[in-house]
PDB file of C-alpha atoms in Angstrom:
ATOM      1  CA  MET A   1      76.406 142.722 100.403  1.00 55.00           C
ATOM      2  CA  SER A   2      75.246 141.548 103.556  1.00 52.00           C
ATOM      3  CA  ALA A   3      77.188 139.254 106.127  1.00 47.00           C
ATOM      4  CA  SER A   4      75.161 136.426 105.684  1.00 43.00           C
ATOM      5  CA  MET A   5      75.074 136.226 101.933  1.00 40.00           C
ATOM      6  CA  PHE A   6      79.054 136.681 102.037  1.00 38.00           C
ATOM      7  CA  ARG A   7      79.091 133.569 104.435  1.00 40.00           C
ATOM      8  CA  PHE A   8      76.864 131.712 101.862  1.00 37.00           C
ATOM      9  CA  PHE A   9      79.264 132.572  98.775  1.00 37.00           C
ATOM     10  CA  VAL A  10      82.265 131.603 101.030  1.00 33.00           C
ATOM     11  CA  CYS A  11      80.774 128.311 102.171  1.00 35.00           C
ATOM     12  CA  LEU A  12      79.608 127.627  98.605  1.00 33.00           C
ATOM     13  CA  LEU A  13      83.067 128.318  96.990  1.00 35.00           C
ATOM     14  CA  THR A  14      84.657 126.508  99.714  1.00 35.00           C
ATOM     15  CA  CYS A  15      82.581 123.279  99.177  1.00 33.00           C
ATOM     16  CA  SER A  16      83.193 123.809  95.371  1.00 34.00           C
ATOM     17  CA  LEU A  17      86.982 123.841  95.992  1.00 31.00           C
ATOM     18  CA  LYS A  18      87.024 120.544  98.088  1.00 31.00           C
ATOM     19  CA  SER A  19      85.433 118.757  95.391  1.00 28.00           C
ATOM     20  CA  SER A  20      87.743 119.792  92.835  1.00 30.00           C
ATOM     21  CA  VAL A  21      90.721 118.833  94.762  1.00 35.00           C
ATOM     22  CA  SER A  22      92.074 115.034  93.927  1.00 59.00           C
ATOM     23  CA  GLU A  23      94.978 113.114  95.602  1.00 77.00           C
ATOM     24  CA  GLU A  24      97.523 112.321  92.951  1.00 88.00           C
ATOM     25  CA  LEU A  25      99.282 109.260  93.188  1.00 93.00           C
ATOM     26  CA  LYS A  26     103.051 109.423  92.351  1.00 95.00           C
ATOM     27  CA  ALA A  27     105.006 106.080  92.006  1.00 96.00           C
ATOM     28  CA  SER A  28     108.188 104.674  90.314  1.00 96.00           C
ATOM     29  CA  PRO A  29     108.107 101.817  88.016  1.00 97.00           C
ATOM     30  CA  GLY A  30     107.605  98.454  89.457  1.00 96.00           C
ATOM     31  CA  GLU A  31     105.782  99.810  92.702  1.00 97.00           C
ATOM     32  CA  ASP A  32     102.025  98.950  93.301  1.00 97.00           C
ATOM     33  CA  VAL A  33      99.607 101.607  93.888  1.00 97.00           C
ATOM     34  CA  THR A  34      95.966 101.623  95.349  1.00 96.00           C
ATOM     35  CA  LEU A  35      93.383 103.480  93.263  1.00 96.00           C
ATOM     36  CA  GLN A  36      90.899 104.526  95.939  1.00 95.00           C
ATOM     37  CA  CYS A  37      87.222 104.375  95.371  1.00 95.00           C
ATOM     38  CA  SER A  38      84.261 104.176  97.981  1.00 92.00           C
ATOM     39  CA  GLY A  39      80.808 103.660  96.704  1.00 88.00           C
ATOM     40  CA  SER A  40      77.746 103.134  98.668  1.00 84.00           C
ATOM     41  CA  ARG A  41      77.614 100.984 101.877  1.00 82.00           C
ATOM     42  CA  GLU A  42      73.871 100.556 101.015  1.00 81.00           C
ATOM     43  CA  GLY A  43      72.657  98.037  98.147  1.00 81.00           C
ATOM     44  CA  SER A  44      74.664  95.755  96.164  1.00 87.00           C
ATOM     45  CA  ILE A  45      77.154  96.690  93.469  1.00 91.00           C
ATOM     46  CA  ARG A  46      75.755  95.699  90.141  1.00 93.00           C
ATOM     47  CA  LEU A  47      78.510  97.107  87.909  1.00 96.00           C
ATOM     48  CA  LEU A  48      81.976  98.331  88.788  1.00 97.00           C
ATOM     49  CA  GLN A  49      84.092  99.921  85.799  1.00 97.00           C
ATOM     50  CA  TRP A  50      87.679 101.332  86.125  1.00 98.00           C
ATOM     51  CA  ILE A  51      88.692 103.223  83.055  1.00 97.00           C
ATOM     52  CA  LYS A  52      91.586 105.218  81.792  1.00 96.00           C
ATOM     53  CA  PRO A  53      89.764 107.753  79.316  1.00 94.00           C
ATOM     54  CA  ASP A  54      93.062 108.362  77.444  1.00 89.00           C
ATOM     55  CA  LEU A  55      93.185 104.741  76.338  1.00 88.00           C
ATOM     56  CA  ARG A  56      90.766 105.526  73.589  1.00 83.00           C
ATOM     57  CA  SER A  57      89.778 102.028  73.667  1.00 85.00           C
ATOM     58  CA  GLU A  58      86.508 100.174  74.422  1.00 87.00           C
ATOM     59  CA  SER A  59      88.336  98.251  76.962  1.00 92.00           C
ATOM     60  CA  TYR A  60      88.631  98.778  80.630  1.00 97.00           C
ATOM     61  CA  VAL A  61      91.318  98.913  83.432  1.00 98.00           C
ATOM     62  CA  TYR A  62      88.966  96.562  85.408  1.00 97.00           C
ATOM     63  CA  PHE A  63      85.405  95.365  84.869  1.00 97.00           C
ATOM     64  CA  VAL A  64      83.068  93.600  87.499  1.00 96.00           C
ATOM     65  CA  ARG A  65      79.441  92.754  86.768  1.00 95.00           C
ATOM     66  CA  GLU A  66      77.242  90.901  89.492  1.00 92.00           C
ATOM     67  CA  ASN A  67      80.428  90.182  91.718  1.00 90.00           C
ATOM     68  CA  ARG A  68      82.147  88.798  88.768  1.00 94.00           C
ATOM     69  CA  PRO A  69      85.319  90.263  87.108  1.00 95.00           C
ATOM     70  CA  TYR A  70      85.493  90.024  83.482  1.00 95.00           C
ATOM     71  CA  GLU A  71      89.102  89.944  82.219  1.00 94.00           C
ATOM     72  CA  ILE A  72      87.853  89.664  78.861  1.00 94.00           C
ATOM     73  CA  TYR A  73      86.837  93.223  78.810  1.00 95.00           C
ATOM     74  CA  GLN A  74      90.231  94.255  80.250  1.00 95.00           C
ATOM     75  CA  HIS A  75      92.737  96.320  78.081  1.00 96.00           C
ATOM     76  CA  PRO A  76      95.669  93.985  77.606  1.00 95.00           C
ATOM     77  CA  SER A  77      98.112  96.384  79.241  1.00 95.00           C
ATOM     78  CA  PHE A  78      96.451  95.501  82.684  1.00 97.00           C
ATOM     79  CA  HIS A  79      95.921  91.870  82.195  1.00 95.00           C
ATOM     80  CA  GLY A  80      97.107  90.161  85.379  1.00 96.00           C
ATOM     81  CA  ARG A  81      98.144  93.520  86.895  1.00 98.00           C
ATOM     82  CA  VAL A  82      94.735  94.748  88.567  1.00 98.00           C
ATOM     83  CA  GLU A  83      92.648  93.296  91.305  1.00 97.00           C
ATOM     84  CA  LEU A  84      90.161  94.427  93.837  1.00 97.00           C
ATOM     85  CA  ARG A  85      91.569  95.396  97.258  1.00 97.00           C
ATOM     86  CA  ASP A  86      88.532  93.637  98.837  1.00 95.00           C
ATOM     87  CA  PRO A  87      87.193  91.045  96.502  1.00 93.00           C
ATOM     88  CA  GLN A  88      83.715  91.254  98.331  1.00 91.00           C
ATOM     89  CA  MET A  89      83.688  94.996  98.164  1.00 92.00           C
ATOM     90  CA  ARG A  90      82.663  95.165 101.673  1.00 91.00           C
ATOM     91  CA  ASN A  91      81.509  98.593 102.907  1.00 91.00           C
ATOM     92  CA  GLY A  92      81.513 100.052  99.538  1.00 92.00           C
ATOM     93  CA  ASP A  93      85.252  99.783  99.015  1.00 95.00           C
ATOM     94  CA  LEU A  94      85.659  99.680  95.039  1.00 96.00           C
ATOM     95  CA  SER A  95      89.434 100.258  95.144  1.00 97.00           C
ATOM     96  CA  VAL A  96      91.840  98.493  92.828  1.00 97.00           C
ATOM     97  CA  ILE A  97      95.484  97.600  93.339  1.00 98.00           C
ATOM     98  CA  LEU A  98      97.679  98.301  90.287  1.00 98.00           C
ATOM     99  CA  LYS A  99     100.658  96.195  90.364  1.00 98.00           C
ATOM    100  CA  ASN A 100     104.030  96.668  88.965  1.00 97.00           C
ATOM    101  CA  VAL A 101     103.248 100.210  87.485  1.00 97.00           C
ATOM    102  CA  ARG A 102     104.746 101.388  84.249  1.00 96.00           C
ATOM    103  CA  VAL A 103     105.529 104.945  82.899  1.00 96.00           C
ATOM    104  CA  GLU A 104     102.789 103.858  80.418  1.00 95.00           C
ATOM    105  CA  ASP A 105     100.207 103.817  83.263  1.00 97.00           C
ATOM    106  CA  ASN A 106     100.513 107.604  83.570  1.00 96.00           C
ATOM    107  CA  GLY A 107      97.229 109.237  83.113  1.00 96.00           C
ATOM    108  CA  THR A 108      93.662 109.585  84.678  1.00 96.00           C
ATOM    109  CA  TYR A 109      91.954 106.679  86.348  1.00 96.00           C
ATOM    110  CA  GLU A 110      87.852 106.905  86.801  1.00 96.00           C
ATOM    111  CA  CYS A 111      86.044 104.674  88.930  1.00 97.00           C
ATOM    112  CA  LYS A 112      82.242 104.243  87.934  1.00 97.00           C
ATOM    113  CA  ALA A 113      79.613 102.140  89.501  1.00 96.00           C
ATOM    114  CA  LYS A 114      76.165 101.093  89.351  1.00 95.00           C
ATOM    115  CA  ILE A 115      74.837 100.290  92.829  1.00 90.00           C
ATOM    116  CA  GLY A 116      71.315  98.419  93.148  1.00 88.00           C
ATOM    117  CA  ASP A 117      68.813  99.731  90.472  1.00 87.00           C
ATOM    118  CA  GLY A 118      70.567 102.781  90.044  1.00 90.00           C
ATOM    119  CA  THR A 119      72.314 104.259  87.141  1.00 94.00           C
ATOM    120  CA  LEU A 120      76.111 104.061  86.415  1.00 96.00           C
ATOM    121  CA  LYS A 121      77.933 107.003  88.128  1.00 95.00           C
ATOM    122  CA  LEU A 122      81.405 108.365  88.120  1.00 96.00           C
ATOM    123  CA  ILE A 123      82.389 108.063  91.759  1.00 95.00           C
ATOM    124  CA  ASN A 124      86.027 109.143  91.826  1.00 95.00           C
ATOM    125  CA  THR A 125      88.844 110.399  89.322  1.00 96.00           C
ATOM    126  CA  ILE A 126      92.650 109.822  90.328  1.00 96.00           C
ATOM    127  CA  PRO A 127      95.722 111.106  88.476  1.00 96.00           C
ATOM    128  CA  LEU A 128      98.518 108.771  88.447  1.00 96.00           C
ATOM    129  CA  THR A 129     102.126 109.788  87.627  1.00 96.00           C
ATOM    130  CA  VAL A 130     104.760 107.092  87.234  1.00 96.00           C
ATOM    131  CA  ASP A 131     108.199 108.192  86.622  1.00 89.00           C
ATOM    132  CA  GLU A 132     111.836 107.473  87.424  1.00 78.00           C
ATOM    133  CA  VAL A 133     111.852 109.937  90.418  1.00 63.00           C
ATOM    134  CA  GLY A 134     108.252 108.615  91.416  1.00 44.00           C
ATOM    135  CA  GLY A 135     107.178 107.958  95.014  1.00 47.00           C
ATOM    136  CA  ASN A 136     105.497 110.564  97.399  1.00 45.00           C
ATOM    137  CA  LYS A 137     101.793 111.190  97.393  1.00 44.00           C
ATOM    138  CA  GLY A 138     100.946 114.607  96.580  1.00 42.00           C
ATOM    139  CA  LEU A 139      98.005 116.972  96.081  1.00 39.00           C
ATOM    140  CA  TYR A 140      96.615 117.642  92.403  1.00 37.00           C
ATOM    141  CA  ILE A 141      94.567 120.911  92.574  1.00 34.00           C
ATOM    142  CA  ALA A 142      92.228 120.709  89.357  1.00 36.00           C
ATOM    143  CA  ALA A 143      92.178 123.848  87.044  1.00 33.00           C
ATOM    144  CA  GLY A 144      88.746 124.570  88.522  1.00 37.00           C
ATOM    145  CA  GLY A 145      90.306 124.941  92.062  1.00 38.00           C
ATOM    146  CA  ALA A 146      92.710 127.603  91.140  1.00 35.00           C
ATOM    147  CA  GLY A 147      89.966 129.548  89.411  1.00 35.00           C
ATOM    148  CA  LEU A 148      87.743 129.097  92.601  1.00 32.00           C
ATOM    149  CA  LEU A 149      90.566 130.702  94.660  1.00 33.00           C
ATOM    150  CA  LEU A 150      90.731 133.774  92.315  1.00 32.00           C
ATOM    151  CA  LEU A 151      87.039 134.059  92.390  1.00 34.00           C
ATOM    152  CA  LEU A 152      86.794 134.098  96.232  1.00 35.00           C
ATOM    153  CA  GLY A 153      89.719 136.373  96.528  1.00 40.00           C
ATOM    154  CA  GLY A 154      87.676 138.827  94.208  1.00 38.00           C
ATOM    155  CA  ILE A 155      84.702 138.341  96.262  1.00 44.00           C
ATOM    156  CA  ILE A 156      86.572 139.176  99.581  1.00 39.00           C
ATOM    157  CA  ALA A 157      88.139 142.246  98.079  1.00 41.00           C
ATOM    158  CA  ILE A 158      84.612 143.494  96.918  1.00 41.00           C
ATOM    159  CA  VAL A 159      82.996 142.912 100.311  1.00 39.00           C
ATOM    160  CA  ALA A 160      86.050 144.584 102.003  1.00 45.00           C
ATOM    161  CA  SER A 161      85.944 147.623 100.164  1.00 51.00           C
ATOM    162  CA  ALA A 162      82.095 147.879 100.683  1.00 54.00           C
ATOM    163  CA  HIS A 163      82.411 148.278 104.242  1.00 52.00           C
TER     164      HIS A 163
END
C-alpha cells in the first residue's frame, strides 16, 4: 500500500469517527438541559421537529412549522417543559431547553429540520441520561466509533508489516 493511499484511509476513517461521536448529556432530576442543534444559517426554517424515537408515538418533543410552535403535536410528558433557546432561531440555532428533567426523559433525542424548500433532514442526535447521580457532561462513542478504531488499527498493522 502506498503512503498516499495510507493517508487517504487514515483521513477517511478519522472523518468517519468524528461523525460517530456525539456528546452525551448527563443530568440529575430537576435540572434543565440544552439539547444542541445547529441548522443552516441560510434560508428560513420551514419545519423543526425534535423527537424521541423510543416514545413510540406520533407525538413530538417539540414541533415548529413556519416559526410557530404547535403544542398540540407535543407528547403530554413534555408539555410546558420545552422551549427554543432562541425563539427566532437566529443563525440556525435550533437548540431546545428541556426543563425539570426526569428519569423518564432518558433516551435519544433527534433534531430534524426542513430549511427553505429542502427536504426534512436529521441534523443531530443526542443521548440524554438522567439519574440520581447525574451531572457532568461526557462523551458517548457510538458503537460504530469503536469498530472504526479497530479497523484503523488493523490497517496500520498491515501497512507497518508491509514495510
